[in-house]
Amino acid sequence: MATLDVDQKFLGQFAKNLDYHNPFVAAFLFKILGLSVNLSKPLLRARRLRKLDITRDTKSLGLYHHIIWLSREGLVMLEDWVLPEVAEYAELRVLAYKLKASFYHIFVLFHNDPRTNQIVVPTYSRPPGIASPQMNGHAVGDSKGKAPVRDPPGLGSSSPERLMNGGPVGGSLPPGLAPVSIPKPTGSFLLPAKDYIPTASNCFAEAAHLADRLLPGSHPLRLSVKLEYCAFLFDCVKDYDGARRLAKLAIADVYNAEEGIDDEMFEDASQLVRILGRMARRGLPSATPSSTPGMGSSSTVGTRSTPVMGAGAIPAATPSPGMENPI
């Protein structure tokens, strides 16, 4: 879906321009635009509630089901009626593949199995001869220098002596202590619950490749693709270094671009560059100056010059909360 204001603006322009030449595709572009606008506020609310248990039937699940259902319908319209018709339009093609990656990004955030915010508690089996944490009420290895108490020989093995004494065979769990299976998300009736991270990763990689090949480095759509790709790598894949590296490369491409852009595209690119600058420093212990062009110095975007993130830079308008942490 079109999560950023830049995406929605370009999507509306493409739908309007195609209304005469290809009204069929234009109609679906308008539908996806309306779907994106309707989903903007629910997505912001759901981002704050995403750590709740979505396997239980609570009132907040209606919000998740609404998001999943609309995202599924938008993806169907995009894949069936828009993507086959955009091969000859460079900008629209990039945006369409970016929208596809955005829909799968939503599935990863709110409907992935396993969930991206799920905490896995590992279990360990002690090898034979390793000291038990506690035996006969005494801690192992106290401060007085006593030798630690060790398990009897054969612990954890299926030796005849252990079988005769009634011990577990091969370290298997006793009856009634089988691993607990995590319930499936309640929205499985809308969309299969599975791991969508590989599919989303491939979609983002394809959209980024098309943006690099078809659009100049300072184009807002190219920056929009890189920005959401960074958010996906950071929040879902947990590749923090990769997300910061991608943001720095996108900023470097902007200031190395030689193509000229108009005033409106310049404002959009400048805003996205500032957000990418924050993404490049996201998760770091302190905001230290970076050597990346445009971060802490005065550089050019396209054919214009502007101070970006510098000490004496003129602060720009603060972006909306939805752009601070894009979905």
Short mmCIF file of C-alpha atoms in Angstrom, two decimals:
data_model
loop_
_atom_site.label_atom_id
_atom_site.label_comp_id
_atom_site.label_asym_id
_atom_site.label_seq_id
_atom_site.Cartn_x
_atom_site.Cartn_y
_atom_site.Cartn_z
CA MET A 1 0.00 0.00 0.00
CA ALA A 2 1.00 3.64 -0.35
CA THR A 3 2.13 4.37 3.21
CA LEU A 4 4.00 7.63 2.58
CA ASP A 5 2.52 10.91 1.41
CA VAL A 6 4.91 10.82 -1.54
CA ASP A 7 3.57 7.42 -2.62
CA GLN A 8 -0.03 8.57 -2.38
CA LYS A 9 0.70 11.72 -4.37
CA PHE A 10 2.39 9.83 -7.21
CA LEU A 11 -0.29 7.13 -7.15
CA GLY A 12 -3.01 9.77 -7.59
CA GLN A 13 -1.09 11.43 -10.43
CA PHE A 14 -0.60 8.14 -12.28
CA ALA A 15 -4.27 7.21 -11.86
CA LYS A 16 -5.36 10.60 -13.20
CA ASN A 17 -2.97 10.47 -16.19
CA LEU A 18 -4.06 6.94 -17.14
CA ASP A 19 -7.77 7.68 -16.79
CA TYR A 20 -8.01 8.54 -20.51
CA HIS A 21 -5.53 6.06 -22.05
CA ASN A 22 -6.21 3.06 -19.80
CA PRO A 23 -9.28 3.65 -17.63
CA PHE A 24 -9.33 0.02 -16.48
CA VAL A 25 -5.92 0.26 -14.78
CA ALA A 26 -6.67 3.79 -13.59
CA ALA A 27 -9.78 2.52 -11.78
CA PHE A 28 -7.74 0.00 -9.79
CA LEU A 29 -5.09 2.62 -9.02
CA PHE A 30 -7.81 4.85 -7.57
CA LYS A 31 -9.11 1.93 -5.52
CA ILE A 32 -5.64 1.18 -4.14
CA LEU A 33 -5.20 4.87 -3.34
CA GLY A 34 -8.48 4.96 -1.44
CA LEU A 35 -7.56 1.76 0.37
CA SER A 36 -4.22 3.27 1.36
CA VAL A 37 -5.83 6.40 2.73
CA ASN A 38 -8.32 4.37 4.75
CA LEU A 39 -5.53 2.22 6.18
CA SER A 40 -3.20 5.03 7.20
CA LYS A 41 -4.70 5.77 10.62
CA PRO A 42 -5.46 2.11 11.53
CA LEU A 43 -1.85 1.23 10.75
CA LEU A 44 -0.56 3.92 13.11
CA ARG A 45 -2.84 2.62 15.87
CA ALA A 46 -1.88 -0.97 15.21
CA ARG A 47 1.84 -0.18 15.39
CA ARG A 48 1.33 0.81 19.01
CA LEU A 49 -0.66 -2.36 19.76
CA ARG A 50 1.42 -4.83 17.76
CA LYS A 51 3.07 -6.35 20.85
CA LEU A 52 -0.25 -7.54 22.24
CA ASP A 53 -1.27 -11.18 22.00
CA ILE A 54 -3.06 -11.54 18.66
CA THR A 55 -3.96 -15.19 19.27
CA ARG A 56 -6.75 -14.33 21.74
CA ASP A 57 -10.21 -13.10 20.85
CA THR A 58 -10.12 -9.50 22.09
CA LYS A 59 -11.68 -6.27 20.87
CA SER A 60 -8.38 -5.06 19.46
CA LEU A 61 -8.32 -8.00 17.04
CA GLY A 62 -10.93 -6.25 14.92
CA LEU A 63 -8.29 -3.68 14.03
CA TYR A 64 -5.82 -6.38 12.93
CA HIS A 65 -8.46 -8.23 10.93
CA HIS A 66 -9.49 -5.00 9.20
CA ILE A 67 -5.87 -4.28 8.21
CA ILE A 68 -5.22 -7.84 6.99
CA TRP A 69 -8.42 -7.98 4.98
CA LEU A 70 -7.91 -4.65 3.21
CA SER A 71 -4.23 -5.45 2.57
CA ARG A 72 -5.15 -8.80 1.07
CA GLU A 73 -7.71 -7.19 -1.23
CA GLY A 74 -5.26 -4.50 -2.27
CA LEU A 75 -2.59 -7.08 -3.06
CA VAL A 76 -5.03 -9.07 -5.22
CA MET A 77 -5.99 -5.99 -7.23
CA LEU A 78 -2.34 -5.02 -7.63
CA GLU A 79 -1.07 -8.43 -8.74
CA ASP A 80 -4.01 -9.31 -11.02
CA TRP A 81 -4.82 -6.01 -12.73
CA VAL A 82 -2.01 -3.47 -12.26
CA LEU A 83 1.37 -5.22 -12.40
CA PRO A 84 0.71 -6.86 -15.81
CA GLU A 85 -0.01 -3.43 -17.35
CA VAL A 86 2.87 -1.27 -16.05
CA ALA A 87 5.83 -2.61 -18.02
CA GLU A 88 6.03 0.47 -20.28
CA TYR A 89 5.77 3.05 -17.47
CA ALA A 90 9.05 3.40 -15.56
CA GLU A 91 7.85 5.39 -12.54
CA LEU A 92 4.56 3.53 -12.21
CA ARG A 93 6.37 0.21 -12.50
CA VAL A 94 8.67 1.08 -9.61
CA LEU A 95 5.75 2.28 -7.50
CA ALA A 96 3.70 -0.84 -8.26
CA TYR A 97 6.46 -3.18 -7.15
CA LYS A 98 7.04 -1.04 -4.09
CA LEU A 99 3.33 -1.32 -3.22
CA LYS A 100 3.56 -5.08 -3.54
CA ALA A 101 6.46 -5.16 -1.09
CA SER A 102 4.51 -2.86 1.27
CA PHE A 103 1.54 -5.24 1.40
CA TYR A 104 3.81 -8.15 2.30
CA HIS A 105 5.51 -5.88 4.85
CA ILE A 106 2.11 -5.46 6.53
CA PHE A 107 1.62 -9.23 6.57
CA VAL A 108 5.00 -9.64 8.25
CA LEU A 109 4.18 -7.04 10.89
CA PHE A 110 0.70 -8.24 11.82
CA HIS A 111 0.20 -11.78 10.53
CA ASN A 112 3.56 -13.53 10.38
CA ASP A 113 4.08 -17.02 11.80
CA PRO A 114 6.33 -16.97 13.76
CA ARG A 115 5.60 -13.41 14.84
CA THR A 116 8.42 -10.92 14.47
CA ASN A 117 8.02 -9.79 18.09
CA GLN A 118 7.86 -13.32 19.50
CA ILE A 119 10.42 -14.13 22.19
CA VAL A 120 11.82 -17.65 21.86
CA VAL A 121 12.99 -19.22 25.13
CA PRO A 122 15.64 -21.84 24.30
CA THR A 123 15.88 -25.11 26.21
CA TYR A 124 19.17 -26.75 27.06
CA SER A 125 20.00 -30.35 27.90
CA ARG A 126 22.95 -30.85 30.27
CA PRO A 127 25.59 -33.28 29.06
CA PRO A 128 26.67 -36.09 31.42
CA GLY A 129 28.99 -35.00 34.22
CA ILE A 130 28.01 -31.30 34.21
CA ALA A 131 27.15 -29.96 37.64
CA SER A 132 23.47 -29.70 38.46
CA PRO A 133 22.16 -26.24 39.38
CA GLN A 134 21.01 -27.56 42.75
CA MET A 135 21.20 -30.94 44.47
CA ASN A 136 20.00 -31.98 47.93
CA GLY A 137 19.09 -28.39 48.71
CA HIS A 138 22.72 -27.12 48.36
CA ALA A 139 23.93 -24.78 45.64
CA VAL A 140 26.67 -26.02 43.35
CA GLY A 141 30.13 -24.60 44.10
CA ASP A 142 29.70 -22.22 47.06
CA SER A 143 32.06 -19.47 48.14
CA LYS A 144 33.90 -21.75 50.61
CA GLY A 145 35.61 -23.59 47.78
CA LYS A 146 33.70 -26.87 48.09
CA ALA A 147 33.80 -29.10 45.07
CA PRO A 148 30.63 -28.98 43.01
CA VAL A 149 28.25 -31.92 43.18
CA ARG A 150 28.12 -33.83 39.93
CA ASP A 151 25.46 -36.03 38.47
CA PRO A 152 25.87 -39.77 38.70
CA PRO A 153 27.38 -41.53 35.68
CA GLY A 154 25.06 -42.28 32.83
CA LEU A 155 22.79 -39.23 33.24
CA GLY A 156 21.13 -38.36 29.96
CA SER A 157 21.96 -41.71 28.35
CA SER A 158 19.87 -44.82 27.83
CA SER A 159 22.17 -47.12 29.84
CA PRO A 160 20.74 -50.39 31.28
CA GLU A 161 21.22 -49.09 34.82
CA ARG A 162 19.23 -45.97 34.03
CA LEU A 163 16.45 -47.94 32.39
CA MET A 164 16.18 -50.22 35.46
CA ASN A 165 15.95 -47.20 37.77
CA GLY A 166 13.09 -45.70 35.78
CA GLY A 167 14.99 -42.70 34.39
CA PRO A 168 14.07 -40.99 31.12
CA VAL A 169 15.30 -42.67 27.95
CA GLY A 170 17.63 -40.60 25.77
CA GLY A 171 16.85 -37.39 27.66
CA SER A 172 13.15 -37.37 26.57
CA LEU A 173 10.65 -35.34 28.54
CA PRO A 174 8.42 -37.06 31.11
CA PRO A 175 4.73 -37.53 30.27
CA GLY A 176 2.75 -34.30 30.44
CA LEU A 177 5.73 -32.03 29.73
CA ALA A 178 5.60 -32.02 25.95
CA PRO A 179 6.51 -28.71 24.22
CA VAL A 180 3.57 -26.33 24.10
CA SER A 181 2.57 -25.37 20.57
CA ILE A 182 1.90 -21.68 19.99
CA PRO A 183 -1.66 -21.11 18.70
CA LYS A 184 -2.16 -19.77 15.22
CA PRO A 185 -3.25 -16.14 14.78
CA THR A 186 -7.00 -15.69 14.83
CA GLY A 187 -6.86 -14.00 11.41
CA SER A 188 -5.91 -17.25 9.69
CA PHE A 189 -9.38 -17.43 8.16
CA LEU A 190 -8.50 -14.30 6.17
CA LEU A 191 -4.95 -15.19 5.16
CA PRO A 192 -2.78 -18.28 5.72
CA ALA A 193 -0.53 -17.88 8.74
CA LYS A 194 3.04 -18.50 7.57
CA ASP A 195 6.44 -16.87 7.36
CA TYR A 196 6.12 -13.96 4.91
CA ILE A 197 9.62 -12.58 5.52
CA PRO A 198 11.31 -14.38 2.55
CA THR A 199 8.58 -13.20 0.15
CA ALA A 200 8.70 -9.65 1.45
CA SER A 201 12.51 -9.62 1.23
CA ASN A 202 12.39 -10.71 -2.42
CA CYS A 203 9.75 -8.07 -3.22
CA PHE A 204 11.78 -5.28 -1.62
CA ALA A 205 14.95 -6.43 -3.39
CA GLU A 206 13.12 -6.45 -6.73
CA ALA A 207 11.62 -3.00 -6.15
CA ALA A 208 15.02 -1.59 -5.10
CA HIS A 209 16.66 -3.09 -8.20
CA LEU A 210 14.03 -1.55 -10.49
CA ALA A 211 14.37 1.82 -8.75
CA ASP A 212 18.15 1.80 -9.18
CA ARG A 213 17.85 0.84 -12.84
CA LEU A 214 14.95 3.06 -13.95
CA LEU A 215 15.06 6.17 -11.75
CA PRO A 216 17.77 8.73 -10.91
CA GLY A 217 19.30 8.77 -7.46
CA SER A 218 17.37 11.85 -6.31
CA HIS A 219 13.93 10.66 -7.45
CA PRO A 220 11.44 10.61 -4.54
CA LEU A 221 10.04 7.21 -5.52
CA ARG A 222 13.51 5.69 -5.42
CA LEU A 223 14.07 7.18 -1.97
CA SER A 224 10.66 5.94 -0.83
CA VAL A 225 11.58 2.38 -1.81
CA LYS A 226 14.86 2.57 0.09
CA LEU A 227 13.23 4.12 3.15
CA GLU A 228 10.64 1.39 3.65
CA TYR A 229 13.24 -1.25 2.80
CA CYS A 230 15.38 0.12 5.65
CA ALA A 231 12.42 -0.03 8.04
CA PHE A 232 11.70 -3.62 7.01
CA LEU A 233 15.31 -4.70 7.54
CA PHE A 234 15.46 -3.01 10.93
CA ASP A 235 12.08 -3.99 12.38
CA CYS A 236 11.40 -7.40 10.82
CA VAL A 237 14.69 -8.94 9.66
CA LYS A 238 16.62 -7.42 12.61
CA ASP A 239 19.48 -6.58 10.23
CA TYR A 240 20.37 -3.31 11.94
CA ASP A 241 23.72 -2.80 10.20
CA GLY A 242 22.20 -3.61 6.83
CA ALA A 243 19.39 -1.10 7.34
CA ARG A 244 21.80 1.69 8.32
CA ARG A 245 24.12 0.83 5.43
CA LEU A 246 21.25 0.93 2.92
CA ALA A 247 20.13 4.32 4.22
CA LYS A 248 23.65 5.74 3.86
CA LEU A 249 23.97 4.42 0.32
CA ALA A 250 20.60 5.93 -0.64
CA ILE A 251 21.72 9.32 0.69
CA ALA A 252 25.02 9.05 -1.16
CA ASP A 253 23.15 8.30 -4.40
CA VAL A 254 21.09 11.45 -3.93
CA TYR A 255 24.09 13.74 -3.63
CA ASN A 256 25.91 12.01 -6.47
CA ALA A 257 22.96 12.37 -8.84
CA GLU A 258 23.49 14.63 -11.83
CA GLU A 259 19.90 14.77 -13.05
CA GLY A 260 17.89 17.93 -12.44
CA ILE A 261 14.57 17.89 -10.56
CA ASP A 262 11.78 20.43 -10.20
CA ASP A 263 10.88 22.27 -7.01
CA GLU A 264 8.14 19.87 -5.91
CA MET A 265 10.29 16.78 -6.32
CA PHE A 266 13.15 18.60 -4.62
CA GLU A 267 11.02 19.20 -1.51
CA ASP A 268 9.92 15.55 -1.44
CA ALA A 269 13.50 14.32 -1.86
CA SER A 270 14.80 16.63 0.86
CA GLN A 271 12.21 15.37 3.33
CA LEU A 272 12.98 11.73 2.56
CA VAL A 273 16.72 12.37 2.86
CA ARG A 274 16.22 13.76 6.36
CA ILE A 275 14.27 10.67 7.39
CA LEU A 276 16.91 8.41 5.83
CA GLY A 277 19.51 10.30 7.85
CA ARG A 278 17.67 9.37 11.03
CA MET A 279 17.39 5.80 9.82
CA ALA A 280 21.15 5.73 9.25
CA ARG A 281 21.68 6.60 12.93
CA ARG A 282 18.81 4.55 14.32
CA GLY A 283 19.78 2.28 17.19
CA LEU A 284 23.22 3.80 17.66
CA PRO A 285 24.24 4.82 21.21
CA SER A 286 24.77 8.46 20.25
CA ALA A 287 24.11 10.65 17.25
CA THR A 288 27.65 11.14 16.02
CA PRO A 289 28.42 13.04 12.81
CA SER A 290 28.60 10.79 9.81
CA SER A 291 30.96 10.95 6.88
CA THR A 292 28.10 10.26 4.48
CA PRO A 293 27.57 13.20 2.12
CA GLY A 294 24.65 15.35 3.19
CA MET A 295 24.71 14.26 6.84
CA GLY A 296 26.22 17.09 8.81
CA SER A 297 27.36 19.15 5.83
CA SER A 298 25.98 21.25 3.02
CA SER A 299 25.54 19.32 -0.24
CA THR A 300 23.43 19.37 -3.34
CA VAL A 301 20.27 17.45 -4.13
CA GLY A 302 19.96 17.14 -7.88
CA THR A 303 20.96 20.53 -9.27
CA ARG A 304 20.10 22.56 -6.16
CA SER A 305 22.07 23.25 -2.98
CA THR A 306 20.70 23.06 0.54
CA PRO A 307 22.14 22.52 4.03
CA VAL A 308 20.96 19.18 5.36
CA MET A 309 21.22 18.11 9.01
CA GLY A 310 23.98 20.63 9.63
CA ALA A 311 24.49 22.73 12.72
CA GLY A 312 23.38 25.93 10.97
CA ALA A 313 20.80 24.34 8.72
CA ILE A 314 17.33 25.84 8.51
CA PRO A 315 14.95 23.29 10.03
CA ALA A 316 12.39 21.94 7.63
CA ALA A 317 8.79 21.07 8.35
CA THR A 318 8.48 18.09 10.67
CA PRO A 319 7.21 15.01 8.79
CA SER A 320 4.06 13.26 9.86
CA PRO A 321 4.31 10.49 12.49
CA GLY A 322 3.56 7.91 9.82
CA MET A 323 6.75 8.81 8.01
CA GLU A 324 8.90 8.68 11.11
CA ASN A 325 8.71 4.90 11.25
CA PRO A 326 7.29 3.84 7.89
CA ILE A 327 5.46 0.53 7.49
#
